[in-house]
Amino acid sequence: MGRRSLLAVAGWLATAVLATLVGVAAIRLVGESITGTPGGVRSQEEVERALATPAPTASGTSSPGVGEPTGPAGPGARRAFATAGGTAVAECGPGGVRLVSWAPAQDHRVADVDRGPDDDVEVTFVGPGGEHELKVRCVGGEPVAVADD
């Protein structure tokens, strides 16, 4: 084989390897954005902690649309909130409060979500009993449910 043929084969191989690497990188980038989980993926510890938290019960003392916090909270901690329409988890960060996850109660659906990060975030659940809105702000670095303005 001549020198020219050897250079042609080496050039072709280098081009094929480069094209393959670019293709794999593009598939990985597009695949993550298509198959990504909204609100992120929870770790095993987060799932166990959420399952260990007792289920929220209806309380006659809370005002309509304001969630009841469940679980401990501290600066930068996540806090779960419950309404008759569903539950949501929020956390405070440098950009403000953001909804980490939300789930409607049985026979309810999510009508609207403002997940943040922002000064306040909200999720609206709709079901047979009407509309249930949960609005959350950061107060002292902790997520707190607030009455709708």
PDB file of C-alpha atoms in Angstrom:
ATOM      1  CA  MET A   1       0.000   0.000   0.000  1.00  0.00           C
ATOM      2  CA  GLY A   2       1.312   3.406  -0.938  1.00  0.00           C
ATOM      3  CA  ARG A   3       1.814   6.320   1.330  1.00  0.00           C
ATOM      4  CA  ARG A   4      -1.057   8.179  -0.280  1.00  0.00           C
ATOM      5  CA  SER A   5      -3.478   5.306   0.329  1.00  0.00           C
ATOM      6  CA  LEU A   6      -2.359   5.041   3.950  1.00  0.00           C
ATOM      7  CA  LEU A   7      -3.018   8.764   4.512  1.00  0.00           C
ATOM      8  CA  ALA A   8      -6.441   8.478   2.865  1.00  0.00           C
ATOM      9  CA  VAL A   9      -7.430   5.554   5.123  1.00  0.00           C
ATOM     10  CA  ALA A  10      -6.134   7.356   8.239  1.00  0.00           C
ATOM     11  CA  GLY A  11      -8.048  10.524   7.278  1.00  0.00           C
ATOM     12  CA  TRP A  12     -11.224   8.540   6.655  1.00  0.00           C
ATOM     13  CA  LEU A  13     -10.924   6.776  10.035  1.00  0.00           C
ATOM     14  CA  ALA A  14     -10.307  10.060  11.876  1.00  0.00           C
ATOM     15  CA  THR A  15     -13.356  11.615  10.190  1.00  0.00           C
ATOM     16  CA  ALA A  16     -15.543   8.581  11.042  1.00  0.00           C
ATOM     17  CA  VAL A  17     -14.457   8.649  14.702  1.00  0.00           C
ATOM     18  CA  LEU A  18     -15.085  12.397  14.976  1.00  0.00           C
ATOM     19  CA  ALA A  19     -18.531  12.102  13.340  1.00  0.00           C
ATOM     20  CA  THR A  20     -19.452   9.252  15.690  1.00  0.00           C
ATOM     21  CA  LEU A  21     -18.403  11.222  18.781  1.00  0.00           C
ATOM     22  CA  VAL A  22     -20.374  14.290  17.669  1.00  0.00           C
ATOM     23  CA  GLY A  23     -23.431  12.101  16.988  1.00  0.00           C
ATOM     24  CA  VAL A  24     -23.259  10.398  20.395  1.00  0.00           C
ATOM     25  CA  ALA A  25     -22.883  13.759  22.167  1.00  0.00           C
ATOM     26  CA  ALA A  26     -25.878  15.187  20.273  1.00  0.00           C
ATOM     27  CA  ILE A  27     -28.043  12.156  21.086  1.00  0.00           C
ATOM     28  CA  ARG A  28     -27.118  12.369  24.764  1.00  0.00           C
ATOM     29  CA  LEU A  29     -27.941  16.100  24.890  1.00  0.00           C
ATOM     30  CA  VAL A  30     -31.275  15.750  23.078  1.00  0.00           C
ATOM     31  CA  GLY A  31     -32.171  12.544  24.935  1.00  0.00           C
ATOM     32  CA  GLU A  32     -31.769  14.150  28.355  1.00  0.00           C
ATOM     33  CA  SER A  33     -34.021  17.069  27.443  1.00  0.00           C
ATOM     34  CA  ILE A  34     -36.697  14.803  25.979  1.00  0.00           C
ATOM     35  CA  THR A  35     -36.747  12.138  28.683  1.00  0.00           C
ATOM     36  CA  GLY A  36     -35.965  14.409  31.644  1.00  0.00           C
ATOM     37  CA  THR A  37     -38.276  14.237  34.632  1.00  0.00           C
ATOM     38  CA  PRO A  38     -40.133  17.485  35.438  1.00  0.00           C
ATOM     39  CA  GLY A  39     -39.105  18.689  38.858  1.00  0.00           C
ATOM     40  CA  GLY A  40     -36.010  16.500  38.831  1.00  0.00           C
ATOM     41  CA  VAL A  41     -35.357  12.995  40.015  1.00  0.00           C
ATOM     42  CA  ARG A  42     -35.633  12.289  43.718  1.00  0.00           C
ATOM     43  CA  SER A  43     -32.897  10.401  45.518  1.00  0.00           C
ATOM     44  CA  GLN A  44     -33.619   7.266  47.531  1.00  0.00           C
ATOM     45  CA  GLU A  45     -33.294   9.246  50.764  1.00  0.00           C
ATOM     46  CA  GLU A  46     -35.804  11.889  49.587  1.00  0.00           C
ATOM     47  CA  VAL A  47     -38.311   9.187  48.632  1.00  0.00           C
ATOM     48  CA  GLU A  48     -37.915   7.436  51.989  1.00  0.00           C
ATOM     49  CA  ARG A  49     -38.277  10.758  53.854  1.00  0.00           C
ATOM     50  CA  ALA A  50     -41.424  11.639  51.868  1.00  0.00           C
ATOM     51  CA  LEU A  51     -42.931   8.216  52.517  1.00  0.00           C
ATOM     52  CA  ALA A  52     -42.124   8.448  56.228  1.00  0.00           C
ATOM     53  CA  THR A  53     -44.026  11.740  56.551  1.00  0.00           C
ATOM     54  CA  PRO A  54     -47.597  11.043  57.706  1.00  0.00           C
ATOM     55  CA  ALA A  55     -50.340  11.735  55.205  1.00  0.00           C
ATOM     56  CA  PRO A  56     -51.919  15.165  55.653  1.00  0.00           C
ATOM     57  CA  THR A  57     -55.385  15.307  57.147  1.00  0.00           C
ATOM     58  CA  ALA A  58     -58.080  17.867  56.543  1.00  0.00           C
ATOM     59  CA  SER A  59     -58.132  20.626  59.103  1.00  0.00           C
ATOM     60  CA  GLY A  60     -61.006  22.968  59.763  1.00  0.00           C
ATOM     61  CA  THR A  61     -58.646  25.698  60.968  1.00  0.00           C
ATOM     62  CA  SER A  62     -56.771  26.395  57.733  1.00  0.00           C
ATOM     63  CA  SER A  63     -58.112  29.010  55.392  1.00  0.00           C
ATOM     64  CA  PRO A  64     -59.164  27.874  51.897  1.00  0.00           C
ATOM     65  CA  GLY A  65     -56.339  27.716  49.363  1.00  0.00           C
ATOM     66  CA  VAL A  66     -53.537  27.802  51.935  1.00  0.00           C
ATOM     67  CA  GLY A  67     -51.557  24.590  52.317  1.00  0.00           C
ATOM     68  CA  GLU A  68     -50.544  23.030  55.567  1.00  0.00           C
ATOM     69  CA  PRO A  69     -46.789  22.391  55.851  1.00  0.00           C
ATOM     70  CA  THR A  70     -45.708  18.837  56.506  1.00  0.00           C
ATOM     71  CA  GLY A  71     -42.225  17.859  57.601  1.00  0.00           C
ATOM     72  CA  PRO A  72     -39.349  19.821  59.102  1.00  0.00           C
ATOM     73  CA  ALA A  73     -37.933  22.956  57.532  1.00  0.00           C
ATOM     74  CA  GLY A  74     -34.861  25.080  58.023  1.00  0.00           C
ATOM     75  CA  PRO A  75     -32.974  27.612  55.937  1.00  0.00           C
ATOM     76  CA  GLY A  76     -32.709  26.218  52.420  1.00  0.00           C
ATOM     77  CA  ALA A  77     -34.824  23.184  53.362  1.00  0.00           C
ATOM     78  CA  ARG A  78     -37.638  21.742  51.331  1.00  0.00           C
ATOM     79  CA  ARG A  79     -41.135  21.769  52.737  1.00  0.00           C
ATOM     80  CA  ALA A  80     -44.234  19.886  51.635  1.00  0.00           C
ATOM     81  CA  PHE A  81     -47.657  21.562  51.590  1.00  0.00           C
ATOM     82  CA  ALA A  82     -51.068  19.956  51.316  1.00  0.00           C
ATOM     83  CA  THR A  83     -54.465  21.224  50.225  1.00  0.00           C
ATOM     84  CA  ALA A  84     -57.686  19.339  49.595  1.00  0.00           C
ATOM     85  CA  GLY A  85     -56.759  19.427  45.895  1.00  0.00           C
ATOM     86  CA  GLY A  86     -53.239  18.033  46.131  1.00  0.00           C
ATOM     87  CA  THR A  87     -49.739  18.399  47.503  1.00  0.00           C
ATOM     88  CA  ALA A  88     -46.612  20.306  46.505  1.00  0.00           C
ATOM     89  CA  VAL A  89     -42.997  20.506  47.643  1.00  0.00           C
ATOM     90  CA  ALA A  90     -41.198  23.869  47.585  1.00  0.00           C
ATOM     91  CA  GLU A  91     -37.705  25.055  48.439  1.00  0.00           C
ATOM     92  CA  CYS A  92     -36.018  28.425  48.841  1.00  0.00           C
ATOM     93  CA  GLY A  93     -32.816  29.233  47.006  1.00  0.00           C
ATOM     94  CA  PRO A  94     -30.778  32.150  45.698  1.00  0.00           C
ATOM     95  CA  GLY A  95     -33.327  32.841  42.927  1.00  0.00           C
ATOM     96  CA  GLY A  96     -36.291  32.760  45.302  1.00  0.00           C
ATOM     97  CA  VAL A  97     -38.805  30.011  45.942  1.00  0.00           C
ATOM     98  CA  ARG A  98     -39.396  27.190  43.457  1.00  0.00           C
ATOM     99  CA  LEU A  99     -41.778  24.263  43.283  1.00  0.00           C
ATOM    100  CA  VAL A 100     -39.812  21.030  43.337  1.00  0.00           C
ATOM    101  CA  SER A 101     -42.795  18.754  42.703  1.00  0.00           C
ATOM    102  CA  TRP A 102     -46.589  18.687  42.886  1.00  0.00           C
ATOM    103  CA  ALA A 103     -49.289  16.026  42.695  1.00  0.00           C
ATOM    104  CA  PRO A 104     -53.056  16.340  42.496  1.00  0.00           C
ATOM    105  CA  ALA A 105     -55.282  14.440  44.924  1.00  0.00           C
ATOM    106  CA  GLN A 106     -57.518  11.673  43.642  1.00  0.00           C
ATOM    107  CA  ASP A 107     -60.238  13.013  41.289  1.00  0.00           C
ATOM    108  CA  HIS A 108     -58.301  16.294  40.870  1.00  0.00           C
ATOM    109  CA  ARG A 109     -56.058  17.650  38.134  1.00  0.00           C
ATOM    110  CA  VAL A 110     -53.439  20.363  37.860  1.00  0.00           C
ATOM    111  CA  ALA A 111     -54.961  23.423  36.180  1.00  0.00           C
ATOM    112  CA  ASP A 112     -51.994  25.819  36.364  1.00  0.00           C
ATOM    113  CA  VAL A 113     -48.411  25.833  37.660  1.00  0.00           C
ATOM    114  CA  ASP A 114     -45.930  28.658  38.193  1.00  0.00           C
ATOM    115  CA  ARG A 115     -42.892  26.674  39.309  1.00  0.00           C
ATOM    116  CA  GLY A 116     -40.412  29.568  39.723  1.00  0.00           C
ATOM    117  CA  PRO A 117     -37.869  30.363  40.905  1.00  0.00           C
ATOM    118  CA  ASP A 118     -39.508  33.679  41.718  1.00  0.00           C
ATOM    119  CA  ASP A 119     -40.737  35.789  44.651  1.00  0.00           C
ATOM    120  CA  ASP A 120     -43.733  33.473  44.888  1.00  0.00           C
ATOM    121  CA  VAL A 121     -44.879  30.304  43.131  1.00  0.00           C
ATOM    122  CA  GLU A 122     -48.266  28.681  42.868  1.00  0.00           C
ATOM    123  CA  VAL A 123     -50.069  25.574  41.725  1.00  0.00           C
ATOM    124  CA  THR A 124     -53.804  25.283  41.140  1.00  0.00           C
ATOM    125  CA  PHE A 125     -55.675  21.984  41.514  1.00  0.00           C
ATOM    126  CA  VAL A 126     -59.218  21.548  40.158  1.00  0.00           C
ATOM    127  CA  GLY A 127     -61.636  18.809  41.155  1.00  0.00           C
ATOM    128  CA  PRO A 128     -65.242  18.052  42.036  1.00  0.00           C
ATOM    129  CA  GLY A 129     -65.009  20.251  45.150  1.00  0.00           C
ATOM    130  CA  GLY A 130     -63.807  23.256  43.158  1.00  0.00           C
ATOM    131  CA  GLU A 131     -60.480  24.996  42.718  1.00  0.00           C
ATOM    132  CA  HIS A 132     -57.685  24.771  45.297  1.00  0.00           C
ATOM    133  CA  GLU A 133     -54.769  27.165  44.906  1.00  0.00           C
ATOM    134  CA  LEU A 134     -51.493  26.853  46.785  1.00  0.00           C
ATOM    135  CA  LYS A 135     -49.218  29.899  46.823  1.00  0.00           C
ATOM    136  CA  VAL A 136     -45.771  29.755  48.458  1.00  0.00           C
ATOM    137  CA  ARG A 137     -43.168  32.424  49.322  1.00  0.00           C
ATOM    138  CA  CYS A 138     -39.838  32.401  51.121  1.00  0.00           C
ATOM    139  CA  VAL A 139     -39.909  33.932  54.590  1.00  0.00           C
ATOM    140  CA  GLY A 140     -36.616  33.874  56.461  1.00  0.00           C
ATOM    141  CA  GLY A 141     -35.168  31.362  53.999  1.00  0.00           C
ATOM    142  CA  GLU A 142     -38.055  28.922  54.535  1.00  0.00           C
ATOM    143  CA  PRO A 143     -40.948  28.170  52.167  1.00  0.00           C
ATOM    144  CA  VAL A 144     -44.257  29.352  53.650  1.00  0.00           C
ATOM    145  CA  ALA A 145     -47.783  29.055  52.231  1.00  0.00           C
ATOM    146  CA  VAL A 146     -49.555  32.401  51.895  1.00  0.00           C
ATOM    147  CA  ALA A 147     -53.123  33.444  51.211  1.00  0.00           C
ATOM    148  CA  ASP A 148     -53.777  34.518  47.625  1.00  0.00           C
ATOM    149  CA  ASP A 149     -53.580  38.301  47.115  1.00  0.00           C
TER     150      ASP A 149
END
